[in-house]
Coordinates of C-alpha atoms in Angstrom, one line a residue:
X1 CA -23.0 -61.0 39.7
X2 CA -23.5 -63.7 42.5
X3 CA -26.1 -61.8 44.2
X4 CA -27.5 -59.6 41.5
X5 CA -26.1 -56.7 43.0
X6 CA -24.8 -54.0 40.4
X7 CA -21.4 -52.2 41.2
X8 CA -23.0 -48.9 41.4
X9 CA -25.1 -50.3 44.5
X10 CA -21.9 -52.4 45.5
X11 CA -19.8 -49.5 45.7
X12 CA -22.4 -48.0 48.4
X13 CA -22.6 -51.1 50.7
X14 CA -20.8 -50.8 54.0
X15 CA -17.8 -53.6 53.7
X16 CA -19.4 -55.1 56.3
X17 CA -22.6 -55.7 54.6
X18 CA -20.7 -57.0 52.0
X19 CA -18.2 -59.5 54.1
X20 CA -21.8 -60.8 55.9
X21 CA -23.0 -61.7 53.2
X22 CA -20.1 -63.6 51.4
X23 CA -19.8 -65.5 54.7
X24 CA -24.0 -66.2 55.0
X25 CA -23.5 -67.7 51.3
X26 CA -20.9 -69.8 52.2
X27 CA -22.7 -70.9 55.3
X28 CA -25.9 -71.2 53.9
X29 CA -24.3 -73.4 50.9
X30 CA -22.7 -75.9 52.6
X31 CA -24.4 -76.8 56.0
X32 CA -28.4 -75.5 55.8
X33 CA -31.6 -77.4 54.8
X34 CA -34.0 -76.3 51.8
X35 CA -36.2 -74.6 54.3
X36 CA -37.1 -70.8 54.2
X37 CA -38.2 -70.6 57.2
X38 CA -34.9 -69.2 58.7
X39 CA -34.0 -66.3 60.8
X40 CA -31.0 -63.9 60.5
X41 CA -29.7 -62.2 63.6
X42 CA -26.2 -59.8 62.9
X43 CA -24.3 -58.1 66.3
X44 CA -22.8 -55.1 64.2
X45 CA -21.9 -51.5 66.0
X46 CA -19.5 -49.4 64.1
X47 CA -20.4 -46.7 61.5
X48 CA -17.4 -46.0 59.6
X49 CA -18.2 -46.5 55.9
X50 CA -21.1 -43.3 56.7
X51 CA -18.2 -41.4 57.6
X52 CA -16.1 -41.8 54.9
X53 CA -18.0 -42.3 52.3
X54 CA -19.2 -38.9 52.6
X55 CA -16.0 -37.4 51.4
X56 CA -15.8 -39.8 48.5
X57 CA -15.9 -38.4 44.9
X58 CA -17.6 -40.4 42.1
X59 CA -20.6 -43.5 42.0
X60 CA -20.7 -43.3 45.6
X61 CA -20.7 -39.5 46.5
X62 CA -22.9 -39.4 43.1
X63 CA -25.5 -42.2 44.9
X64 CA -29.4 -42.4 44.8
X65 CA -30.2 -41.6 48.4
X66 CA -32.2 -45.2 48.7
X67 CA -28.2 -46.5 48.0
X68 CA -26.9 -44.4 50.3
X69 CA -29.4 -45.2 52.9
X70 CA -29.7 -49.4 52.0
X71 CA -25.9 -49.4 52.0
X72 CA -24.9 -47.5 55.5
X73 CA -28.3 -48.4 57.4
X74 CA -26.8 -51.4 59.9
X75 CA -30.3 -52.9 60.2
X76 CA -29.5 -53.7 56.4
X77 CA -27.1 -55.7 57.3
X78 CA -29.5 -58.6 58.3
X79 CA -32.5 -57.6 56.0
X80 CA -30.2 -58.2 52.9
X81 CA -29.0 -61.7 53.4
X82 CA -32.5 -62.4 54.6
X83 CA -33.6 -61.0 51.0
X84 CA -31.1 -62.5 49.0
X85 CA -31.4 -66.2 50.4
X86 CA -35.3 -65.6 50.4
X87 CA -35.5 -66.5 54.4
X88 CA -38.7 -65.7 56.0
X89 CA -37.7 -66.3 59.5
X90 CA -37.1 -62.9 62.1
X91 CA -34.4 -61.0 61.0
X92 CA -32.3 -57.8 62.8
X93 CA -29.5 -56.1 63.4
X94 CA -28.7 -55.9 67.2
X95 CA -26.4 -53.2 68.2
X96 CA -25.5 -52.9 71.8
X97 CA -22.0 -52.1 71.5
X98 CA -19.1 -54.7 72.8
X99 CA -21.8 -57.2 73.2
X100 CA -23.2 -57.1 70.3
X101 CA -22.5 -60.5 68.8
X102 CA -23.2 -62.3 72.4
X103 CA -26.9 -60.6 72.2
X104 CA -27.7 -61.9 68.5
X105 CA -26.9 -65.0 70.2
X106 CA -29.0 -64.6 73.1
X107 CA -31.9 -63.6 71.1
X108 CA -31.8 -66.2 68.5
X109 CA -32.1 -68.2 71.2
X110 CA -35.3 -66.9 72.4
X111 CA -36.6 -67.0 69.2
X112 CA -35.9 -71.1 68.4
X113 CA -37.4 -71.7 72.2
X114 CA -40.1 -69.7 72.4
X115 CA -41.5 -68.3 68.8
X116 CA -44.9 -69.7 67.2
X117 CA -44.1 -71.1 64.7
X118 CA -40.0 -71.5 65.5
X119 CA -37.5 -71.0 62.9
X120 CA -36.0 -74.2 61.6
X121 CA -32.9 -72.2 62.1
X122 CA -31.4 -68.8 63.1
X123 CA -28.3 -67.8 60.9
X124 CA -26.1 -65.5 63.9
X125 CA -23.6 -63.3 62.6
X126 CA -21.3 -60.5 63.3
X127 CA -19.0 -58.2 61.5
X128 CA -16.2 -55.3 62.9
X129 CA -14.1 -53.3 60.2
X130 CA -12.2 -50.4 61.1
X131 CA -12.7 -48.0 58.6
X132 CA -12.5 -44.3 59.4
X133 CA -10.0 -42.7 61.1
X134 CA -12.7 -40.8 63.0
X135 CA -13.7 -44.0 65.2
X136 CA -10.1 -44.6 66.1
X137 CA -9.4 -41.4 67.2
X138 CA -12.2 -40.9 69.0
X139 CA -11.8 -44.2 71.1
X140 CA -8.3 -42.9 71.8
X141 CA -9.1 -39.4 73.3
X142 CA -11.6 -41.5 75.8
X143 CA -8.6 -43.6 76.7
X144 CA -10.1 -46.8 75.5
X145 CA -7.2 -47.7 73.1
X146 CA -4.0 -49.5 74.4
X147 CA -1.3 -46.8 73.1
X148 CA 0.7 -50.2 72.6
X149 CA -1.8 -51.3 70.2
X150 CA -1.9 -54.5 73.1
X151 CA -4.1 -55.3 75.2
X152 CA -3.2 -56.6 79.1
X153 CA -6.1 -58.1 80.1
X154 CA -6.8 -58.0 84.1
X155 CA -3.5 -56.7 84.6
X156 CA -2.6 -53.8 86.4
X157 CA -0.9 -52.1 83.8
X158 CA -3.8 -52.5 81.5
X159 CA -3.7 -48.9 79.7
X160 CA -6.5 -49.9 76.8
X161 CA -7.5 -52.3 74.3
X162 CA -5.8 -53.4 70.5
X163 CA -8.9 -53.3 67.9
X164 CA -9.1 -56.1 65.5
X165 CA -10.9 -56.7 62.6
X166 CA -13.3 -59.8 61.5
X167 CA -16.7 -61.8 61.0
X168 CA -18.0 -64.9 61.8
X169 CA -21.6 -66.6 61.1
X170 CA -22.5 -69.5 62.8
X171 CA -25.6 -71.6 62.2
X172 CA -28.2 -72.2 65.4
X173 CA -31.4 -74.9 65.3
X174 CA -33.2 -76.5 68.6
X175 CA -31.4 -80.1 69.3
X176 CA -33.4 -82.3 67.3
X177 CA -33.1 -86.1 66.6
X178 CA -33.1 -88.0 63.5
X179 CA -35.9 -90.8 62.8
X180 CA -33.5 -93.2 64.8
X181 CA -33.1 -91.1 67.8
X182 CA -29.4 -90.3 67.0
X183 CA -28.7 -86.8 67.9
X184 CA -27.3 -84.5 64.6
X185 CA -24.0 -83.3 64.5
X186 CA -23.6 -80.5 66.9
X187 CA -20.4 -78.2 68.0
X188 CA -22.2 -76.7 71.1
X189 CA -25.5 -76.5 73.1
X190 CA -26.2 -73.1 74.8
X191 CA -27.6 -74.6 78.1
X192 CA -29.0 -70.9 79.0
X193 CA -28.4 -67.3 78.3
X194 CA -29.0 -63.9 79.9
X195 CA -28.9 -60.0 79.2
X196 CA -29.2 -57.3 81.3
X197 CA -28.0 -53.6 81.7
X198 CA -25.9 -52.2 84.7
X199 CA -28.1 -49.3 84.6
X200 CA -26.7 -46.2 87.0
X201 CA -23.2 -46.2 87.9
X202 CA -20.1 -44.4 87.9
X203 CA -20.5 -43.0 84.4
X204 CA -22.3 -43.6 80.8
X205 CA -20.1 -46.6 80.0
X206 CA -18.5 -47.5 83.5
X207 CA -19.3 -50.5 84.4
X208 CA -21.0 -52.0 87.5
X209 CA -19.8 -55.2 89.5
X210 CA -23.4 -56.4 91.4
X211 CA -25.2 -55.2 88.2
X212 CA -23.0 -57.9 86.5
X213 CA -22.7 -60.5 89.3
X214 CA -26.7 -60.5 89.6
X215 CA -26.4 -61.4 85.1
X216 CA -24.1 -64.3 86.1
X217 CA -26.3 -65.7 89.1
X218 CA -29.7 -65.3 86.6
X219 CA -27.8 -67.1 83.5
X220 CA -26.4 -70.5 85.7
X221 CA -29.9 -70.7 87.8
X222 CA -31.7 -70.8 84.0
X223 CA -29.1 -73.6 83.1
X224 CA -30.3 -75.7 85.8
X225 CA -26.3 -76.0 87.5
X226 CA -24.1 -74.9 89.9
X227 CA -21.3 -72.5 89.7
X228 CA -18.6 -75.6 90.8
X229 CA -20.2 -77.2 88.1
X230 CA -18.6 -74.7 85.0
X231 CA -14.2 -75.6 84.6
X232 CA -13.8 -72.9 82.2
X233 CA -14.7 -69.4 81.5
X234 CA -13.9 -67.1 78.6
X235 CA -14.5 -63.4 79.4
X236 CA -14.6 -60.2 77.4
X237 CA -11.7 -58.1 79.5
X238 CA -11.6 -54.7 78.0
X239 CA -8.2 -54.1 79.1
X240 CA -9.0 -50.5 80.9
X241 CA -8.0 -49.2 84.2
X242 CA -12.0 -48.9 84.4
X243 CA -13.2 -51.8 82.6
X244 CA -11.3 -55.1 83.9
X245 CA -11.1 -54.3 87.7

């Protein structure tokens, strides 16, 4: 009833869709302006509700194909909460696997520095729910998944990665000032960000050291400091033989 959504249409949303928006409300309730002029970028990857929901029986088996396609399509995922909080700013669903999240963050950024005119703010989001069996099982024949259901980090015995499940929205805007100069409440400044693609290597998904060292060495050069200069570093370690090395 909160978002005018009926159940039939409910009951063909991807979970994730549905947690997303629960957590945009909540967001956009409590800490965002009156204006419209907003964007909405969601890091989201996984499929699962597609696959299960075609062996359900009832409403959702029984669905209108524009549910079925609205409610499984990921770029959805953004262009809803757009819709339902009226926001007119760019919105998208970025999907490049693992770094999903990181790049909705990277290209929110690019859109509050660079776009004419700029959003007032970017709402950034991101959403993982294991679902179908399907995924899981698949992820463990390509050894990806720690049989442990743990994950050893940059250690040698590092044999896979534990999944988890969540969301998190976080709200973006350019550092502004207020009519006295006093800077508004902030919880971080992203001094610089960077993307790139390890193109050829070992394999599809292998990654590639120099690929990755030339990402680092573009990101601190764009934030105007030196290596000495950063005390701590959080890293995404995969916890594979393949991966963390």
């Amino acid at each position: 009833e909160l978002f005018k959504i009926s159940p039939h249409e409910a009951a063909n949303m991807d979970p994730q869709q549905r947690i997303l928006l629960e957590d945009s409300f909540a967001m956009a309730s409590s800490t965002m302006g009156e204006s419209r002029e907003v964007g909405v970028i969601v890091g989201l990857s996984f499929w699962d509700y597609s696959i299960i929901s075609e062996n359900m029986n009832g409403d959702v088996a029984s669905a209108s194909p524009a549910m079925k396609l609205t409610g499984r399509n990921l770029s959805v995922a953004s262009g809803r909460i757009s819709y339902i909080h009226g926001y007119r700013g760019p919105s998208m669903t970025i999907d490049t696997a693992c770094s999903s999240s990181l790049v909705a963050i990277h290209v929110a950024s690019l859109a509050l520095r660079n776009d004419t005119p700029a959003p007032s703010e970017v709402l950034v989001g991101c959403a993982m729910m294991s679902l179908a069996p399907d995924v899981m099982r698949s992820l463990s024949m390509a050894s990806m998944v720690s049989d442990e259901g743990r994950s050893r980090t940059l250690d040698r015995e590092a044999n896979g990665y534990g999944r988890g499940e969540g969301t998190a929205i976080l709200v973006m805007s350019r550092v502004l000032h207020d009519d006295d100069g006093a800077k508004k409440p902030l919880l971080g400044i992203v001094a610089s960000s960077a993307i790139n693609q390890d193109g050829r290597s070992a394999s599809l998904t292998a990654p590639n050291g120099p690929s990755q060292l030339d990402l680092l060495r573009v990101a601190v050069i764009k934030a105007n400091i030196s290596p000495l200069d950063i005390h701590v570093r959080e890293l995404h370690g995969t916890g594979t033989p393949l991966g963390d090395p």
